[in-house]
PDB file of C-alpha atoms in Angstrom:
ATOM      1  CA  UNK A1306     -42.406  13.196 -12.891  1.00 44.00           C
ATOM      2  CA  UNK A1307     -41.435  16.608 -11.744  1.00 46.00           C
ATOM      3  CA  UNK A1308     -40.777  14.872  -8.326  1.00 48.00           C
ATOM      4  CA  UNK A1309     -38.497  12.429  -9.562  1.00 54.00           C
ATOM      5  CA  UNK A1310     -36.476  15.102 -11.144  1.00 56.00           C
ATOM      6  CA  UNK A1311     -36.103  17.248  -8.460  1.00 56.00           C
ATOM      7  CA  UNK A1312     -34.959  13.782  -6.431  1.00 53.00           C
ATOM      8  CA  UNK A1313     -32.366  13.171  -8.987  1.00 52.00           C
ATOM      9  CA  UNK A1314     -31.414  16.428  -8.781  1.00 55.00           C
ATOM     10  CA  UNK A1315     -30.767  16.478  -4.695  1.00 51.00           C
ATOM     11  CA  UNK A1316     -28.764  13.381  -5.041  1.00 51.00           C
ATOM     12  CA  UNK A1317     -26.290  14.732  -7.659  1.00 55.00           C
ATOM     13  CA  UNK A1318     -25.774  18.089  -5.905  1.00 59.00           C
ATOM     14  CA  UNK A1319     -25.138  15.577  -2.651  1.00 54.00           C
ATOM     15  CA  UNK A1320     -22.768  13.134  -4.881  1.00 63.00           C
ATOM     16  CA  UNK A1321     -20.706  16.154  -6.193  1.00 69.00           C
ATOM     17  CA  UNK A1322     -20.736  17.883  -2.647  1.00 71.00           C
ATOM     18  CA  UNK A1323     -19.125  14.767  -1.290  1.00 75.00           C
ATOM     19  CA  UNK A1324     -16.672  14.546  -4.260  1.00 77.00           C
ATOM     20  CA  UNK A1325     -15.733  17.993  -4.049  1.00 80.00           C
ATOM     21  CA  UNK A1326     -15.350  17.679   0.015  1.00 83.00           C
ATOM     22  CA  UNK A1327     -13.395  14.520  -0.532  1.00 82.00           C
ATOM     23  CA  UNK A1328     -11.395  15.952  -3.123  1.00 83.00           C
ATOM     24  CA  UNK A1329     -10.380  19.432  -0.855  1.00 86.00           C
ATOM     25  CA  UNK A1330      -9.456  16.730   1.899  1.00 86.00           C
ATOM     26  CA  UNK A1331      -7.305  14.526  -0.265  1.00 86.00           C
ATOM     27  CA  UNK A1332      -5.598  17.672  -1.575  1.00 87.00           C
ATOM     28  CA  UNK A1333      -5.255  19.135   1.592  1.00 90.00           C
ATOM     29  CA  UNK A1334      -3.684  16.478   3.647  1.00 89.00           C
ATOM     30  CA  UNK A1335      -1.454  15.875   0.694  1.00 89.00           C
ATOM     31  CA  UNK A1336      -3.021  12.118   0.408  1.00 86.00           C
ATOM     32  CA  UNK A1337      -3.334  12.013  -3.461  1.00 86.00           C
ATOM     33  CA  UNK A1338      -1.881   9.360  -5.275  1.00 86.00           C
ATOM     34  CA  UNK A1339      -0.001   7.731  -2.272  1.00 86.00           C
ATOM     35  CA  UNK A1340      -1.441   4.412  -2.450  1.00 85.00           C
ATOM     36  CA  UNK A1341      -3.481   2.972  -5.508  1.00 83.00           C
ATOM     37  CA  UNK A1342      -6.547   2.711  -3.416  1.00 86.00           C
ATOM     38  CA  UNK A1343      -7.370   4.741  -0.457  1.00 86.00           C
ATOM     39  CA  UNK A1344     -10.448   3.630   1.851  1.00 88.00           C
ATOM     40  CA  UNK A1345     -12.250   5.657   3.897  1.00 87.00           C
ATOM     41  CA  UNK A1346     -14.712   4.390   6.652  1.00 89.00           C
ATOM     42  CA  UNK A1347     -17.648   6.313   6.840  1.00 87.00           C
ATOM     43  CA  UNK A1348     -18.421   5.883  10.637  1.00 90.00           C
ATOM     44  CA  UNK A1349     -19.165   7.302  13.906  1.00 91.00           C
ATOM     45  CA  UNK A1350     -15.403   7.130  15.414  1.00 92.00           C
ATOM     46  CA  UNK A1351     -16.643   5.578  18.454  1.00 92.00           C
ATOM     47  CA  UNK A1352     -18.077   2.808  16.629  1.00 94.00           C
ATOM     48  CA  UNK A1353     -14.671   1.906  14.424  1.00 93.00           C
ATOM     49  CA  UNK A1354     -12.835   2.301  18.193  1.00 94.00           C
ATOM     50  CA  UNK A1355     -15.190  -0.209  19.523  1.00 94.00           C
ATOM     51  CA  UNK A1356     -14.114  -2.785  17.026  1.00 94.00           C
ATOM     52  CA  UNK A1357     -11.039  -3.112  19.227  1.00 93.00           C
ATOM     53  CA  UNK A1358     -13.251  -3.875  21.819  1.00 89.00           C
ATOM     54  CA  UNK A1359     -16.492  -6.417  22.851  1.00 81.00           C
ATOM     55  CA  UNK A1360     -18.146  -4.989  19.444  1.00 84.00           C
ATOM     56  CA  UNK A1361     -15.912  -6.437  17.189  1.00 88.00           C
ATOM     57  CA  UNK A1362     -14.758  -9.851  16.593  1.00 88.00           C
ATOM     58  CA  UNK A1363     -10.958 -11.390  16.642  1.00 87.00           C
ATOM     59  CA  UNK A1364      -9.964 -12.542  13.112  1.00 87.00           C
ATOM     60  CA  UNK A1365      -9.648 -16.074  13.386  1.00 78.00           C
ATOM     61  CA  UNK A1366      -7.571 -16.782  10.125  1.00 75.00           C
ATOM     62  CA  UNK A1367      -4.396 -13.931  11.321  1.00 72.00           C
ATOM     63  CA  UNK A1368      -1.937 -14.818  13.839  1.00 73.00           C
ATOM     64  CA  UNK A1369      -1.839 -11.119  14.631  1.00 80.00           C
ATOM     65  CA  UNK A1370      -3.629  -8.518  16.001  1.00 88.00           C
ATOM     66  CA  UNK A1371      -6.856  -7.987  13.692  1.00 90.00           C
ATOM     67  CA  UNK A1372     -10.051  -7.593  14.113  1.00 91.00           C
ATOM     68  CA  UNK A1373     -13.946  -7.121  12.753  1.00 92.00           C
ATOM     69  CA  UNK A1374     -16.516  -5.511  13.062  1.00 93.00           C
ATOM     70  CA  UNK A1375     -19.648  -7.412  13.388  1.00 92.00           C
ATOM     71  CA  UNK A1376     -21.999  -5.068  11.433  1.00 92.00           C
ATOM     72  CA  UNK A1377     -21.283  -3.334   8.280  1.00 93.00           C
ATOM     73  CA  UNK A1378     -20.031   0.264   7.758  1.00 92.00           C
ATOM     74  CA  UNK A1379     -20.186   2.763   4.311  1.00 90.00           C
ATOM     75  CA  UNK A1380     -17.084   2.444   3.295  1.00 89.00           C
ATOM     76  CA  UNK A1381     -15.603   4.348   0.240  1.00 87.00           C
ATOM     77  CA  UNK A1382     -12.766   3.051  -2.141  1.00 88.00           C
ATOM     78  CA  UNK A1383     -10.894   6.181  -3.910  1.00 88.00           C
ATOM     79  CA  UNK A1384      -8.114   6.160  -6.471  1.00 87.00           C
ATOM     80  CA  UNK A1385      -6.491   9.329  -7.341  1.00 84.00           C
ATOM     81  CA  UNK A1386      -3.434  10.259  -9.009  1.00 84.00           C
ATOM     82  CA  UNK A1387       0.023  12.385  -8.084  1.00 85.00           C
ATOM     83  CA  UNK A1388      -1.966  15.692  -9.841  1.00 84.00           C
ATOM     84  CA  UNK A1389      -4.754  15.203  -7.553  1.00 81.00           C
ATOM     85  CA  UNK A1390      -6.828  15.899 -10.897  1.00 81.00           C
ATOM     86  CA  UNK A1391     -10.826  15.883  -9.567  1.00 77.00           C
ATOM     87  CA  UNK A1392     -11.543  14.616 -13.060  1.00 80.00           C
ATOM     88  CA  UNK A1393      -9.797  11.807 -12.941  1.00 81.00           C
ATOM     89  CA  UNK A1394     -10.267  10.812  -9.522  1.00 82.00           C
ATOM     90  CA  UNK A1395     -13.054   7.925  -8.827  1.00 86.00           C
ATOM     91  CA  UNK A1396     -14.670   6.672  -6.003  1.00 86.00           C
ATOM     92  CA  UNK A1397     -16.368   3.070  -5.088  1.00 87.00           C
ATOM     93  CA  UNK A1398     -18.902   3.404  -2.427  1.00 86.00           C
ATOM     94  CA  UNK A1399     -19.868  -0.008  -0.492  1.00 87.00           C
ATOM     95  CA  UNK A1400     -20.689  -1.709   2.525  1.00 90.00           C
ATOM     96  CA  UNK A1401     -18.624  -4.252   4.308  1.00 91.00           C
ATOM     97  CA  UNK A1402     -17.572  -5.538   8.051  1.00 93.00           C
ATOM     98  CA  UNK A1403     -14.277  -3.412   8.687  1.00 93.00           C
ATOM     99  CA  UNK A1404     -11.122  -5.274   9.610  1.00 92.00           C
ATOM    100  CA  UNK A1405      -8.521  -3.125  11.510  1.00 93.00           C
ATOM    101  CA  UNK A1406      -5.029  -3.560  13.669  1.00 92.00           C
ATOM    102  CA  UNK A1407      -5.597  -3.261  16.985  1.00 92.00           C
ATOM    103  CA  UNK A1408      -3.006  -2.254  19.714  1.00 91.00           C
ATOM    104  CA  UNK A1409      -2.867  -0.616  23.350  1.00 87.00           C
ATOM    105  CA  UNK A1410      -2.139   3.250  22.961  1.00 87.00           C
ATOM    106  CA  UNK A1411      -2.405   5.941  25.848  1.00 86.00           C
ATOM    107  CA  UNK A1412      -3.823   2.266  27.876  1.00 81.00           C
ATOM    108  CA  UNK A1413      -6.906   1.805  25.559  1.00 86.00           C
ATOM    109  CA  UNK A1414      -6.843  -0.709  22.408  1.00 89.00           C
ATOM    110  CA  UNK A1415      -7.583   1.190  19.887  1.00 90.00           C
ATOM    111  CA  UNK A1416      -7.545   0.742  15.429  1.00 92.00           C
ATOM    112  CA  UNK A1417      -3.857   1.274  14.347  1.00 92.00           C
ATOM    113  CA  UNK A1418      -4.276   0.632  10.985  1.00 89.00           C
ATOM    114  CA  UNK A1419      -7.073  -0.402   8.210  1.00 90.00           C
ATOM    115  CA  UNK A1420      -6.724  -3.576   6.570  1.00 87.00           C
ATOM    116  CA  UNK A1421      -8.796  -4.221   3.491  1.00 82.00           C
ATOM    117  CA  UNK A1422     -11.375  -7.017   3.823  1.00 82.00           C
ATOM    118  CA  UNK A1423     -10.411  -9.568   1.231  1.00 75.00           C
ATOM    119  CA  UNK A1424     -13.519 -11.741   1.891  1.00 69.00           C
ATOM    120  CA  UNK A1425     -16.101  -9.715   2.268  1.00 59.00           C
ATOM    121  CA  UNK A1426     -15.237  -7.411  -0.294  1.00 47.00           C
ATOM    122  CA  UNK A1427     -17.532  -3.851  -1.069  1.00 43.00           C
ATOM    123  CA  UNK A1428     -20.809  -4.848  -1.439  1.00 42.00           C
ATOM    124  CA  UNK A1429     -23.794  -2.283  -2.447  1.00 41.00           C
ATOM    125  CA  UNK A1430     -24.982  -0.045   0.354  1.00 39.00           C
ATOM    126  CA  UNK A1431     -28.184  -1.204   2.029  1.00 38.00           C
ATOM    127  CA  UNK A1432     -29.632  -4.178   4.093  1.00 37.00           C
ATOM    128  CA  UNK A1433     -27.039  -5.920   6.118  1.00 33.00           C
ATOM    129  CA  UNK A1434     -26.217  -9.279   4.498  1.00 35.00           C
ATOM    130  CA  UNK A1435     -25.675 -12.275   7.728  1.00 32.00           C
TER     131      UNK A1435
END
């Protein structure tokens, strides 16, 4: 039992050292409130670049420029408000193919913009789903 504790433990010293990192960032890049729901990929940044590329796959359904990944990524939904108040803040962790704009800067296509995944909507972090 004592092992189980100390497990618990770890993971809610981890889950408020995330909060309390994601918190300092929101605050410092003055990103609170702006939007009703930020998302944040949780990714290597070569792998969300690559989506633009042979890794990811054209959205069939938009006449623009988007495109998915084909594997799943830790994404994290966050709502905050204009007083950046950490107590009021609250965060939706997930797992989901990432859909983002795609367009040619500095002669490489790279993500422009994040678009949320209506479809395939957060789904609990673990085993990919096909």
């Amino acid at each position: 039992m004592l092992t189980s504790l100390s497990c618990m433990q770890d993971i809610m010293e981890v889950t408020n050292l995330f909060l309390v990192s994601l918190y300092s960032y929101l605050q410092g890049k003055r990103l609170c409130g702006r939007a009703p729901v930020q998302t944040f990929i949780d990714a290597r940044v070569g792998a969300v670049h690559q989506i633009c590329s042979r890794s990811g796959l054209r959205v069939q359904s938009s006449p623009g420029n988007l495109c998915i990944s084909r594997s799943r990524m830790q994404v994290f939904d966050v709502i905050s408000d204009q007083n950046c108040s950490m107590n009021r803040m609250r965060v939706q962790k997930g797992s989901q193919k990432v859909i983002v704009a795609c367009d040619k800067v500095n002669n490489r296509c790279l993500p422009v913009h994040f678009e949320k995944n209506r479809v395939d909507i957060l789904f609990p972090a673990g085993p990919q789903q096909h």
